[in-house]
mmCIF file with all atom_site columns, C-alpha atoms and ligand atoms in Angstrom:
data_model
loop_
_atom_site.group_PDB
_atom_site.id
_atom_site.type_symbol
_atom_site.label_atom_id
_atom_site.label_alt_id
_atom_site.label_comp_id
_atom_site.label_asym_id
_atom_site.label_entity_id
_atom_site.label_seq_id
_atom_site.pdbx_PDB_ins_code
_atom_site.Cartn_x
_atom_site.Cartn_y
_atom_site.Cartn_z
_atom_site.occupancy
_atom_site.B_iso_or_equiv
_atom_site.pdbx_formal_charge
_atom_site.auth_seq_id
_atom_site.auth_comp_id
_atom_site.auth_asym_id
_atom_site.auth_atom_id
_atom_site.pdbx_PDB_model_num
ATOM   1   C  CA  . MET A 1 1   ? 1.462   -13.192 -9.206  1.00 0.00 ? 1   MET A CA  1
ATOM   2   C  CA  . ASP A 1 2   ? -1.499  -15.059 -10.735 1.00 0.00 ? 2   ASP A CA  1
ATOM   3   C  CA  . ARG A 1 3   ? -4.391  -15.486 -8.389  1.00 0.00 ? 3   ARG A CA  1
ATOM   4   C  CA  . PRO A 1 4   ? -7.511  -17.603 -8.929  1.00 0.00 ? 4   PRO A CA  1
ATOM   5   C  CA  . VAL A 1 5   ? -10.810 -15.719 -9.051  1.00 0.00 ? 5   VAL A CA  1
ATOM   6   C  CA  . ASN A 1 6   ? -13.277 -16.937 -6.448  1.00 0.00 ? 6   ASN A CA  1
ATOM   7   C  CA  . LEU A 1 7   ? -16.776 -16.210 -7.729  1.00 0.00 ? 7   LEU A CA  1
ATOM   8   C  CA  . SER A 1 8   ? -18.280 -16.732 -4.271  1.00 0.00 ? 8   SER A CA  1
ATOM   9   C  CA  . GLN A 1 9   ? -16.541 -13.532 -3.163  1.00 0.00 ? 9   GLN A CA  1
ATOM   10  C  CA  . ARG A 1 10  ? -18.843 -11.447 -5.338  1.00 0.00 ? 10  ARG A CA  1
ATOM   11  C  CA  . ALA A 1 11  ? -20.122 -8.514  -3.271  1.00 0.00 ? 11  ALA A CA  1
ATOM   12  C  CA  . ALA A 1 12  ? -23.884 -7.983  -3.103  1.00 0.00 ? 12  ALA A CA  1
ATOM   13  C  CA  . ASP A 1 13  ? -23.608 -4.457  -4.450  1.00 0.00 ? 13  ASP A CA  1
ATOM   14  C  CA  . GLY A 1 14  ? -20.796 -5.344  -6.839  1.00 0.00 ? 14  GLY A CA  1
ATOM   15  C  CA  . ALA A 1 15  ? -22.813 -5.032  -10.028 1.00 0.00 ? 15  ALA A CA  1
ATOM   16  C  CA  . ALA A 1 16  ? -23.990 -1.539  -9.078  1.00 0.00 ? 16  ALA A CA  1
ATOM   17  C  CA  . PHE A 1 17  ? -20.448 -0.580  -8.128  1.00 0.00 ? 17  PHE A CA  1
ATOM   18  C  CA  . ALA A 1 18  ? -19.103 -1.820  -11.490 1.00 0.00 ? 18  ALA A CA  1
ATOM   19  C  CA  . ARG A 1 19  ? -21.758 0.261   -13.283 1.00 0.00 ? 19  ARG A CA  1
ATOM   20  C  CA  . ILE A 1 20  ? -20.685 3.375   -11.338 1.00 0.00 ? 20  ILE A CA  1
ATOM   21  C  CA  . ILE A 1 21  ? -17.019 2.855   -12.236 1.00 0.00 ? 21  ILE A CA  1
ATOM   22  C  CA  . ALA A 1 22  ? -17.970 2.255   -15.885 1.00 0.00 ? 22  ALA A CA  1
ATOM   23  C  CA  . ALA A 1 23  ? -20.032 5.477   -15.900 1.00 0.00 ? 23  ALA A CA  1
ATOM   24  C  CA  . GLU A 1 24  ? -17.373 7.554   -14.105 1.00 0.00 ? 24  GLU A CA  1
ATOM   25  C  CA  . SER A 1 25  ? -14.583 6.322   -16.344 1.00 0.00 ? 25  SER A CA  1
ATOM   26  C  CA  . GLU A 1 26  ? -16.793 6.361   -19.468 1.00 0.00 ? 26  GLU A CA  1
ATOM   27  C  CA  . GLN A 1 27  ? -15.399 2.923   -20.320 1.00 0.00 ? 27  GLN A CA  1
ATOM   28  C  CA  . ASP A 1 28  ? -17.376 -0.182  -21.172 1.00 0.00 ? 28  ASP A CA  1
ATOM   29  C  CA  . VAL A 1 29  ? -15.544 -2.741  -19.047 1.00 0.00 ? 29  VAL A CA  1
ATOM   30  C  CA  . ARG A 1 30  ? -17.728 -5.530  -20.511 1.00 0.00 ? 30  ARG A CA  1
ATOM   31  C  CA  . ARG A 1 31  ? -15.767 -5.234  -23.762 1.00 0.00 ? 31  ARG A CA  1
ATOM   32  C  CA  . CYS A 1 32  ? -12.569 -6.555  -22.172 1.00 0.00 ? 32  CYS A CA  1
ATOM   33  C  CA  . TYR A 1 33  ? -11.979 -10.093 -23.417 1.00 0.00 ? 33  TYR A CA  1
ATOM   34  C  CA  . GLN A 1 34  ? -8.997  -10.811 -21.158 1.00 0.00 ? 34  GLN A CA  1
ATOM   35  C  CA  . CYS A 1 35  ? -6.301  -10.881 -23.818 1.00 0.00 ? 35  CYS A CA  1
ATOM   36  C  CA  . GLY A 1 36  ? -3.736  -9.689  -21.240 1.00 0.00 ? 36  GLY A CA  1
ATOM   37  C  CA  . LYS A 1 37  ? -2.022  -7.138  -23.514 1.00 0.00 ? 37  LYS A CA  1
ATOM   38  C  CA  . CYS A 1 38  ? -2.466  -4.470  -20.836 1.00 0.00 ? 38  CYS A CA  1
ATOM   39  C  CA  . THR A 1 39  ? -0.679  -6.617  -18.256 1.00 0.00 ? 39  THR A CA  1
ATOM   40  C  CA  . ALA A 1 40  ? 2.073   -7.590  -20.702 1.00 0.00 ? 40  ALA A CA  1
ATOM   41  C  CA  . GLY A 1 41  ? 3.002   -3.925  -21.189 1.00 0.00 ? 41  GLY A CA  1
ATOM   42  C  CA  . CYS A 1 42  ? 2.427   -2.625  -17.664 1.00 0.00 ? 42  CYS A CA  1
ATOM   43  C  CA  . PRO A 1 43  ? 5.764   -1.455  -16.178 1.00 0.00 ? 43  PRO A CA  1
ATOM   44  C  CA  . VAL A 1 44  ? 4.677   -2.140  -12.587 1.00 0.00 ? 44  VAL A CA  1
ATOM   45  C  CA  . ALA A 1 45  ? 2.776   -5.413  -13.075 1.00 0.00 ? 45  ALA A CA  1
ATOM   46  C  CA  . PHE A 1 46  ? 5.734   -7.403  -11.755 1.00 0.00 ? 46  PHE A CA  1
ATOM   47  C  CA  . ALA A 1 47  ? 5.202   -5.822  -8.345  1.00 0.00 ? 47  ALA A CA  1
ATOM   48  C  CA  . GLY A 1 48  ? 1.436   -6.233  -8.281  1.00 0.00 ? 48  GLY A CA  1
ATOM   49  C  CA  . ASP A 1 49  ? -0.605  -8.637  -6.199  1.00 0.00 ? 49  ASP A CA  1
ATOM   50  C  CA  . VAL A 1 50  ? -3.106  -8.845  -9.066  1.00 0.00 ? 50  VAL A CA  1
ATOM   51  C  CA  . MET A 1 51  ? -2.625  -7.917  -12.711 1.00 0.00 ? 51  MET A CA  1
ATOM   52  C  CA  . PRO A 1 52  ? -4.363  -5.092  -14.637 1.00 0.00 ? 52  PRO A CA  1
ATOM   53  C  CA  . HIS A 1 53  ? -6.443  -7.520  -16.737 1.00 0.00 ? 53  HIS A CA  1
ATOM   54  C  CA  . GLN A 1 54  ? -7.600  -9.188  -13.500 1.00 0.00 ? 54  GLN A CA  1
ATOM   55  C  CA  . VAL A 1 55  ? -8.813  -5.836  -12.188 1.00 0.00 ? 55  VAL A CA  1
ATOM   56  C  CA  . MET A 1 56  ? -10.964 -5.604  -15.324 1.00 0.00 ? 56  MET A CA  1
ATOM   57  C  CA  . ARG A 1 57  ? -12.291 -9.084  -14.664 1.00 0.00 ? 57  ARG A CA  1
ATOM   58  C  CA  . PHE A 1 58  ? -13.190 -8.167  -11.078 1.00 0.00 ? 58  PHE A CA  1
ATOM   59  C  CA  . LEU A 1 59  ? -15.294 -5.312  -12.433 1.00 0.00 ? 59  LEU A CA  1
ATOM   60  C  CA  . GLN A 1 60  ? -16.974 -7.518  -15.020 1.00 0.00 ? 60  GLN A CA  1
ATOM   61  C  CA  . LEU A 1 61  ? -17.904 -9.972  -12.274 1.00 0.00 ? 61  LEU A CA  1
ATOM   62  C  CA  . GLY A 1 62  ? -19.006 -7.291  -9.826  1.00 0.00 ? 62  GLY A CA  1
ATOM   63  C  CA  . MET A 1 63  ? -16.278 -8.205  -7.353  1.00 0.00 ? 63  MET A CA  1
ATOM   64  C  CA  . LYS A 1 64  ? -16.027 -4.867  -5.588  1.00 0.00 ? 64  LYS A CA  1
ATOM   65  C  CA  . GLU A 1 65  ? -13.824 -6.017  -2.704  1.00 0.00 ? 65  GLU A CA  1
ATOM   66  C  CA  . ASP A 1 66  ? -11.228 -7.415  -5.089  1.00 0.00 ? 66  ASP A CA  1
ATOM   67  C  CA  . ALA A 1 67  ? -11.405 -4.397  -7.414  1.00 0.00 ? 67  ALA A CA  1
ATOM   68  C  CA  . LEU A 1 68  ? -10.813 -1.960  -4.535  1.00 0.00 ? 68  LEU A CA  1
ATOM   69  C  CA  . GLY A 1 69  ? -8.809  -4.065  -2.107  1.00 0.00 ? 69  GLY A CA  1
ATOM   70  C  CA  . ASN A 1 70  ? -5.750  -4.772  -4.229  1.00 0.00 ? 70  ASN A CA  1
ATOM   71  C  CA  . ARG A 1 71  ? -2.327  -3.137  -4.336  1.00 0.00 ? 71  ARG A CA  1
ATOM   72  C  CA  . MET A 1 72  ? -2.245  -2.795  -8.126  1.00 0.00 ? 72  MET A CA  1
ATOM   73  C  CA  . ILE A 1 73  ? -4.574  0.208   -8.262  1.00 0.00 ? 73  ILE A CA  1
ATOM   74  C  CA  . TRP A 1 74  ? -2.126  2.088   -6.006  1.00 0.00 ? 74  TRP A CA  1
ATOM   75  C  CA  . LEU A 1 75  ? 0.977   0.930   -7.848  1.00 0.00 ? 75  LEU A CA  1
ATOM   76  C  CA  . CYS A 1 76  ? -0.478  2.106   -11.179 1.00 0.00 ? 76  CYS A CA  1
ATOM   77  C  CA  . SER A 1 77  ? 1.528   5.115   -12.358 1.00 0.00 ? 77  SER A CA  1
ATOM   78  C  CA  . THR A 1 78  ? -1.069  6.230   -14.943 1.00 0.00 ? 78  THR A CA  1
ATOM   79  C  CA  . CYS A 1 79  ? 1.497   5.757   -17.699 1.00 0.00 ? 79  CYS A CA  1
ATOM   80  C  CA  . SER A 1 80  ? -1.339  4.687   -20.071 1.00 0.00 ? 80  SER A CA  1
ATOM   81  C  CA  . THR A 1 81  ? 0.660   1.918   -21.712 1.00 0.00 ? 81  THR A CA  1
ATOM   82  C  CA  . CYS A 1 82  ? -2.307  -0.397  -21.129 1.00 0.00 ? 82  CYS A CA  1
ATOM   83  C  CA  . THR A 1 83  ? -4.641  2.120   -22.737 1.00 0.00 ? 83  THR A CA  1
ATOM   84  C  CA  . THR A 1 84  ? -2.560  2.376   -25.890 1.00 0.00 ? 84  THR A CA  1
ATOM   85  C  CA  . ARG A 1 85  ? -2.205  -1.421  -26.142 1.00 0.00 ? 85  ARG A CA  1
ATOM   86  C  CA  . CYS A 1 86  ? -5.813  -2.431  -25.558 1.00 0.00 ? 86  CYS A CA  1
ATOM   87  C  CA  . PRO A 1 87  ? -7.293  -3.879  -28.778 1.00 0.00 ? 87  PRO A CA  1
ATOM   88  C  CA  . CYS A 1 88  ? -10.780 -2.932  -27.533 1.00 0.00 ? 88  CYS A CA  1
ATOM   89  C  CA  . GLY A 1 89  ? -9.876  0.713   -27.051 1.00 0.00 ? 89  GLY A CA  1
ATOM   90  C  CA  . ILE A 1 90  ? -10.529 0.588   -23.303 1.00 0.00 ? 90  ILE A CA  1
ATOM   91  C  CA  . ASP A 1 91  ? -8.872  3.388   -21.350 1.00 0.00 ? 91  ASP A CA  1
ATOM   92  C  CA  . LEU A 1 92  ? -7.713  1.167   -18.498 1.00 0.00 ? 92  LEU A CA  1
ATOM   93  C  CA  . ALA A 1 93  ? -5.592  3.941   -16.964 1.00 0.00 ? 93  ALA A CA  1
ATOM   94  C  CA  . ARG A 1 94  ? -8.780  5.936   -16.496 1.00 0.00 ? 94  ARG A CA  1
ATOM   95  C  CA  . VAL A 1 95  ? -10.524 2.960   -14.914 1.00 0.00 ? 95  VAL A CA  1
ATOM   96  C  CA  . MET A 1 96  ? -7.597  2.658   -12.481 1.00 0.00 ? 96  MET A CA  1
ATOM   97  C  CA  . ASP A 1 97  ? -7.954  6.365   -11.635 1.00 0.00 ? 97  ASP A CA  1
ATOM   98  C  CA  . CYS A 1 98  ? -11.635 5.910   -10.844 1.00 0.00 ? 98  CYS A CA  1
ATOM   99  C  CA  . LEU A 1 99  ? -10.881 2.885   -8.680  1.00 0.00 ? 99  LEU A CA  1
ATOM   100 C  CA  . ARG A 1 100 ? -8.306  4.868   -6.671  1.00 0.00 ? 100 ARG A CA  1
ATOM   101 C  CA  . ILE A 1 101 ? -10.820 7.662   -6.140  1.00 0.00 ? 101 ILE A CA  1
ATOM   102 C  CA  . ALA A 1 102 ? -13.494 5.166   -5.048  1.00 0.00 ? 102 ALA A CA  1
ATOM   103 C  CA  . ALA A 1 103 ? -11.028 3.465   -2.702  1.00 0.00 ? 103 ALA A CA  1
ATOM   104 C  CA  . ARG A 1 104 ? -10.062 6.795   -1.127  1.00 0.00 ? 104 ARG A CA  1
ATOM   105 C  CA  . GLU A 1 105 ? -13.721 7.751   -0.706  1.00 0.00 ? 105 GLU A CA  1
ATOM   106 C  CA  . GLU A 1 106 ? -14.226 4.525   1.228   1.00 0.00 ? 106 GLU A CA  1
ATOM   107 C  CA  . GLY A 1 107 ? -11.266 5.371   3.457   1.00 0.00 ? 107 GLY A CA  1
ATOM   108 C  CA  . ARG A 1 108 ? -9.198  2.419   2.293   1.00 0.00 ? 108 ARG A CA  1
ATOM   109 C  CA  . THR A 1 109 ? -5.529  2.807   3.104   1.00 0.00 ? 109 THR A CA  1
ATOM   110 C  CA  . ALA A 1 110 ? -4.061  0.271   0.719   1.00 0.00 ? 110 ALA A CA  1
ATOM   111 C  CA  . ALA A 1 111 ? -1.482  2.846   -0.384  1.00 0.00 ? 111 ALA A CA  1
ATOM   112 C  CA  . GLY A 1 112 ? 0.313   2.141   2.915   1.00 0.00 ? 112 GLY A CA  1
ATOM   113 C  CA  . ARG A 1 113 ? 3.942   1.592   3.631   1.00 0.00 ? 113 ARG A CA  1
ATOM   114 C  CA  . GLU A 1 114 ? 4.579   -1.037  0.988   1.00 0.00 ? 114 GLU A CA  1
ATOM   115 C  CA  . VAL A 1 115 ? 3.414   1.056   -1.962  1.00 0.00 ? 115 VAL A CA  1
ATOM   116 C  CA  . ALA A 1 116 ? 5.186   4.182   -0.696  1.00 0.00 ? 116 ALA A CA  1
ATOM   117 C  CA  . LEU A 1 117 ? 8.359   2.096   -0.443  1.00 0.00 ? 117 LEU A CA  1
ATOM   118 C  CA  . PHE A 1 118 ? 7.828   0.810   -3.984  1.00 0.00 ? 118 PHE A CA  1
ATOM   119 C  CA  . ASN A 1 119 ? 7.330   4.336   -5.349  1.00 0.00 ? 119 ASN A CA  1
ATOM   120 C  CA  . ARG A 1 120 ? 10.558  5.603   -3.766  1.00 0.00 ? 120 ARG A CA  1
ATOM   121 C  CA  . THR A 1 121 ? 12.595  2.594   -4.912  1.00 0.00 ? 121 THR A CA  1
ATOM   122 C  CA  . PHE A 1 122 ? 11.111  2.689   -8.439  1.00 0.00 ? 122 PHE A CA  1
ATOM   123 C  CA  . LEU A 1 123 ? 11.947  6.380   -8.884  1.00 0.00 ? 123 LEU A CA  1
ATOM   124 C  CA  . ASP A 1 124 ? 15.451  5.839   -7.547  1.00 0.00 ? 124 ASP A CA  1
ATOM   125 C  CA  . SER A 1 125 ? 15.973  3.062   -10.115 1.00 0.00 ? 125 SER A CA  1
ATOM   126 C  CA  . VAL A 1 126 ? 14.752  5.306   -12.958 1.00 0.00 ? 126 VAL A CA  1
ATOM   127 C  CA  . ARG A 1 127 ? 16.996  8.149   -11.749 1.00 0.00 ? 127 ARG A CA  1
ATOM   128 C  CA  . ARG A 1 128 ? 20.068  5.899   -11.633 1.00 0.00 ? 128 ARG A CA  1
ATOM   129 C  CA  . PHE A 1 129 ? 19.627  3.938   -14.860 1.00 0.00 ? 129 PHE A CA  1
ATOM   130 C  CA  . GLY A 1 130 ? 17.364  6.081   -17.055 1.00 0.00 ? 130 GLY A CA  1
ATOM   131 C  CA  . ARG A 1 131 ? 14.618  3.451   -16.767 1.00 0.00 ? 131 ARG A CA  1
ATOM   132 C  CA  . ALA A 1 132 ? 13.514  0.944   -14.156 1.00 0.00 ? 132 ALA A CA  1
ATOM   133 C  CA  . HIS A 1 133 ? 15.836  -2.050  -13.779 1.00 0.00 ? 133 HIS A CA  1
ATOM   134 C  CA  . GLU A 1 134 ? 13.413  -4.731  -12.661 1.00 0.00 ? 134 GLU A CA  1
ATOM   135 C  CA  . ALA A 1 135 ? 15.909  -7.270  -11.255 1.00 0.00 ? 135 ALA A CA  1
ATOM   136 C  CA  . SER A 1 136 ? 17.622  -4.857  -8.849  1.00 0.00 ? 136 SER A CA  1
ATOM   137 C  CA  . LEU A 1 137 ? 14.317  -3.166  -8.072  1.00 0.00 ? 137 LEU A CA  1
ATOM   138 C  CA  . ALA A 1 138 ? 12.710  -6.454  -7.007  1.00 0.00 ? 138 ALA A CA  1
ATOM   139 C  CA  . ALA A 1 139 ? 15.807  -7.425  -4.978  1.00 0.00 ? 139 ALA A CA  1
ATOM   140 C  CA  . LEU A 1 140 ? 15.883  -4.050  -3.187  1.00 0.00 ? 140 LEU A CA  1
ATOM   141 C  CA  . LEU A 1 141 ? 12.166  -4.178  -2.440  1.00 0.00 ? 141 LEU A CA  1
ATOM   142 C  CA  . ASN A 1 142 ? 12.523  -7.639  -0.963  1.00 0.00 ? 142 ASN A CA  1
ATOM   143 C  CA  . LEU A 1 143 ? 15.459  -6.525  1.176   1.00 0.00 ? 143 LEU A CA  1
ATOM   144 C  CA  . LYS A 1 144 ? 13.771  -3.344  2.393   1.00 0.00 ? 144 LYS A CA  1
ATOM   145 C  CA  . GLY A 1 145 ? 10.572  -5.263  3.043   1.00 0.00 ? 145 GLY A CA  1
ATOM   146 C  CA  . GLY A 1 146 ? 12.422  -7.807  5.188   1.00 0.00 ? 146 GLY A CA  1
ATOM   147 C  CA  . ARG A 1 147 ? 11.666  -10.743 2.847   1.00 0.00 ? 147 ARG A CA  1
ATOM   148 C  CA  . PRO A 1 148 ? 14.909  -11.210 0.859   1.00 0.00 ? 148 PRO A CA  1
ATOM   149 C  CA  . LEU A 1 149 ? 13.856  -14.529 -0.716  1.00 0.00 ? 149 LEU A CA  1
ATOM   150 C  CA  . LYS A 1 150 ? 10.325  -13.524 -1.693  1.00 0.00 ? 150 LYS A CA  1
ATOM   151 C  CA  . ASP A 1 151 ? 9.417   -14.817 -5.214  1.00 0.00 ? 151 ASP A CA  1
ATOM   152 C  CA  . ILE A 1 152 ? 12.991  -16.034 -5.720  1.00 0.00 ? 152 ILE A CA  1
ATOM   153 C  CA  . ASP A 1 153 ? 11.764  -19.084 -7.695  1.00 0.00 ? 153 ASP A CA  1
ATOM   154 C  CA  . LEU A 1 154 ? 9.803   -16.808 -10.016 1.00 0.00 ? 154 LEU A CA  1
ATOM   155 C  CA  . GLY A 1 155 ? 12.817  -14.530 -10.474 1.00 0.00 ? 155 GLY A CA  1
ATOM   156 C  CA  . ILE A 1 156 ? 15.009  -17.482 -11.451 1.00 0.00 ? 156 ILE A CA  1
ATOM   157 C  CA  . LYS A 1 157 ? 12.423  -18.611 -14.025 1.00 0.00 ? 157 LYS A CA  1
ATOM   158 C  CA  . PHE A 1 158 ? 12.210  -15.093 -15.495 1.00 0.00 ? 158 PHE A CA  1
ATOM   159 C  CA  . LEU A 1 159 ? 16.012  -14.852 -15.686 1.00 0.00 ? 159 LEU A CA  1
ATOM   160 C  CA  . ALA A 1 160 ? 16.259  -18.246 -17.400 1.00 0.00 ? 160 ALA A CA  1
ATOM   161 C  CA  . ARG A 1 161 ? 13.721  -17.157 -20.025 1.00 0.00 ? 161 ARG A CA  1
ATOM   162 C  CA  . GLY A 1 162 ? 15.398  -13.795 -20.606 1.00 0.00 ? 162 GLY A CA  1
ATOM   163 C  CA  . LYS A 1 163 ? 12.443  -11.873 -19.151 1.00 0.00 ? 163 LYS A CA  1
ATOM   164 C  CA  . LEU A 1 164 ? 14.669  -10.223 -16.548 1.00 0.00 ? 164 LEU A CA  1
ATOM   165 C  CA  . LYS A 1 165 ? 18.032  -8.673  -17.324 1.00 0.00 ? 165 LYS A CA  1
ATOM   166 C  CA  . LEU A 1 166 ? 20.788  -8.844  -14.709 1.00 0.00 ? 166 LEU A CA  1
ATOM   167 C  CA  . ALA A 1 167 ? 22.675  -5.820  -16.064 1.00 0.00 ? 167 ALA A CA  1
ATOM   168 C  CA  . PRO A 1 168 ? 20.783  -2.532  -16.338 1.00 0.00 ? 168 PRO A CA  1
ATOM   169 C  CA  . THR A 1 169 ? 20.687  -0.598  -19.608 1.00 0.00 ? 169 THR A CA  1
ATOM   170 C  CA  . ARG A 1 170 ? 21.539  3.066   -19.321 1.00 0.00 ? 170 ARG A CA  1
ATOM   171 C  CA  . ALA A 1 171 ? 19.853  4.349   -22.493 1.00 0.00 ? 171 ALA A CA  1
ATOM   172 C  CA  . GLY A 1 172 ? 18.331  7.798   -22.088 1.00 0.00 ? 172 GLY A CA  1
ATOM   173 C  CA  . ARG A 1 173 ? 19.975  8.312   -18.713 1.00 0.00 ? 173 ARG A CA  1
ATOM   174 C  CA  . GLY A 1 174 ? 21.046  11.883  -19.533 1.00 0.00 ? 174 GLY A CA  1
ATOM   175 C  CA  . ALA A 1 175 ? 17.563  12.952  -20.623 1.00 0.00 ? 175 ALA A CA  1
ATOM   176 C  CA  . VAL A 1 176 ? 16.008  11.414  -17.515 1.00 0.00 ? 176 VAL A CA  1
ATOM   177 C  CA  . ALA A 1 177 ? 18.599  13.114  -15.285 1.00 0.00 ? 177 ALA A CA  1
ATOM   178 C  CA  . ARG A 1 178 ? 17.604  16.452  -16.836 1.00 0.00 ? 178 ARG A CA  1
ATOM   179 C  CA  . LEU A 1 179 ? 13.932  15.709  -16.065 1.00 0.00 ? 179 LEU A CA  1
ATOM   180 C  CA  . PHE A 1 180 ? 14.764  14.953  -12.438 1.00 0.00 ? 180 PHE A CA  1
ATOM   181 C  CA  . ALA A 1 181 ? 16.844  18.156  -12.197 1.00 0.00 ? 181 ALA A CA  1
ATOM   182 C  CA  . ALA A 1 182 ? 13.987  20.208  -13.688 1.00 0.00 ? 182 ALA A CA  1
ATOM   183 C  CA  . SER A 1 183 ? 11.575  18.639  -11.229 1.00 0.00 ? 183 SER A CA  1
ATOM   184 C  CA  . ARG A 1 184 ? 13.849  19.508  -8.302  1.00 0.00 ? 184 ARG A CA  1
ATOM   185 C  CA  . ARG A 1 185 ? 14.117  23.111  -9.535  1.00 0.00 ? 185 ARG A CA  1
ATOM   186 C  CA  . GLU A 1 186 ? 10.333  23.346  -9.811  1.00 0.00 ? 186 GLU A CA  1
ATOM   187 C  CA  . GLU A 1 187 ? 9.884   21.965  -6.306  1.00 0.00 ? 187 GLU A CA  1
ATOM   188 C  CA  . ALA A 1 188 ? 12.363  24.544  -5.041  1.00 0.00 ? 188 ALA A CA  1
ATOM   189 C  CA  . GLY A 1 189 ? 10.207  27.222  -6.650  1.00 0.00 ? 189 GLY A CA  1
ATOM   190 C  CA  . GLY A 1 190 ? 12.563  28.208  -9.395  1.00 0.00 ? 190 GLY A CA  1
HETATM 191 S  S1  . SF4 B 2 .   ? -5.758  -5.180  -23.200 1.00 0.00 ? 1   SF4 B S1  1
HETATM 192 FE FE1 . SF4 B 2 .   ? -7.911  -4.522  -23.091 1.00 0.00 ? 1   SF4 B FE1 1
HETATM 193 S  S2  . SF4 B 2 .   ? -9.101  -6.314  -23.763 1.00 0.00 ? 1   SF4 B S2  1
HETATM 194 FE FE2 . SF4 B 2 .   ? -7.037  -7.035  -23.274 1.00 0.00 ? 1   SF4 B FE2 1
HETATM 195 S  S3  . SF4 B 2 .   ? -7.170  -7.702  -21.111 1.00 0.00 ? 1   SF4 B S3  1
HETATM 196 FE FE3 . SF4 B 2 .   ? -6.461  -5.594  -21.097 1.00 0.00 ? 1   SF4 B FE3 1
HETATM 197 S  S4  . SF4 B 2 .   ? -8.315  -4.317  -20.892 1.00 0.00 ? 1   SF4 B S4  1
HETATM 198 FE FE4 . SF4 B 2 .   ? -8.941  -6.388  -21.514 1.00 0.00 ? 1   SF4 B FE4 1
HETATM 199 S  S1  . SF4 B 2 .   ? -1.558  2.983   -16.596 1.00 0.00 ? 2   SF4 B S1  1
HETATM 200 FE FE1 . SF4 B 2 .   ? -1.241  1.758   -14.733 1.00 0.00 ? 2   SF4 B FE1 1
HETATM 201 S  S2  . SF4 B 2 .   ? -2.108  -0.260  -15.203 1.00 0.00 ? 2   SF4 B S2  1
HETATM 202 FE FE2 . SF4 B 2 .   ? -1.817  0.830   -17.154 1.00 0.00 ? 2   SF4 B FE2 1
HETATM 203 S  S3  . SF4 B 2 .   ? 0.209   0.149   -17.894 1.00 0.00 ? 2   SF4 B S3  1
HETATM 204 FE FE3 . SF4 B 2 .   ? 0.510   2.073   -16.763 1.00 0.00 ? 2   SF4 B FE3 1
HETATM 205 S  S4  . SF4 B 2 .   ? 0.989   1.468   -14.651 1.00 0.00 ? 2   SF4 B S4  1
HETATM 206 FE FE4 . SF4 B 2 .   ? 0.082   -0.352  -15.680 1.00 0.00 ? 2   SF4 B FE4 1
#
């Protein structure tokens, strides 16, 4: 998941782009000191190609291509966990929103098949267990994506350190089922 930052990739208009995102989101991205608390709490970071704190770093360095050309901004569910955890008070969820808007305006189609597949599988996991079960979610995504052994070494490390649970918890399943039922009723117009 970790990816080195290549400073030579800095886009010529990157600094101006970062200023626009900072103005649109009303967030001072320069204040981010890369503590990683946003990433540690992000429920979809495990599926990202870059991590939320890296997106902030791209903006600080004016790396427009990296800030707009990653999958993370599309995976972001706007849950605002990062925002509530940030010790600098940065509303990272809002920054992500602005990046998605900018990416759409440039006609980028990063949302694509992979992210749509993730969204469907993630919601199905929440519906079944009351919250996302990361181990089965990652396994299903790999299977559906045709790469069953993708990141298997990482998964084994996470399991060994207790970062991934094999058995899903089912806490809150009833309440979540009621939310899904209400959503279906609303979609049906009633
Ligand atoms: S929690 Fe805030 S300060 Fe820490 S890396 Fe994330 S955005 Fe930066
Ligand atoms: S708002 Fe997006 S980036 Fe922030 S914790 Fe939630 S999913 Fe992750």
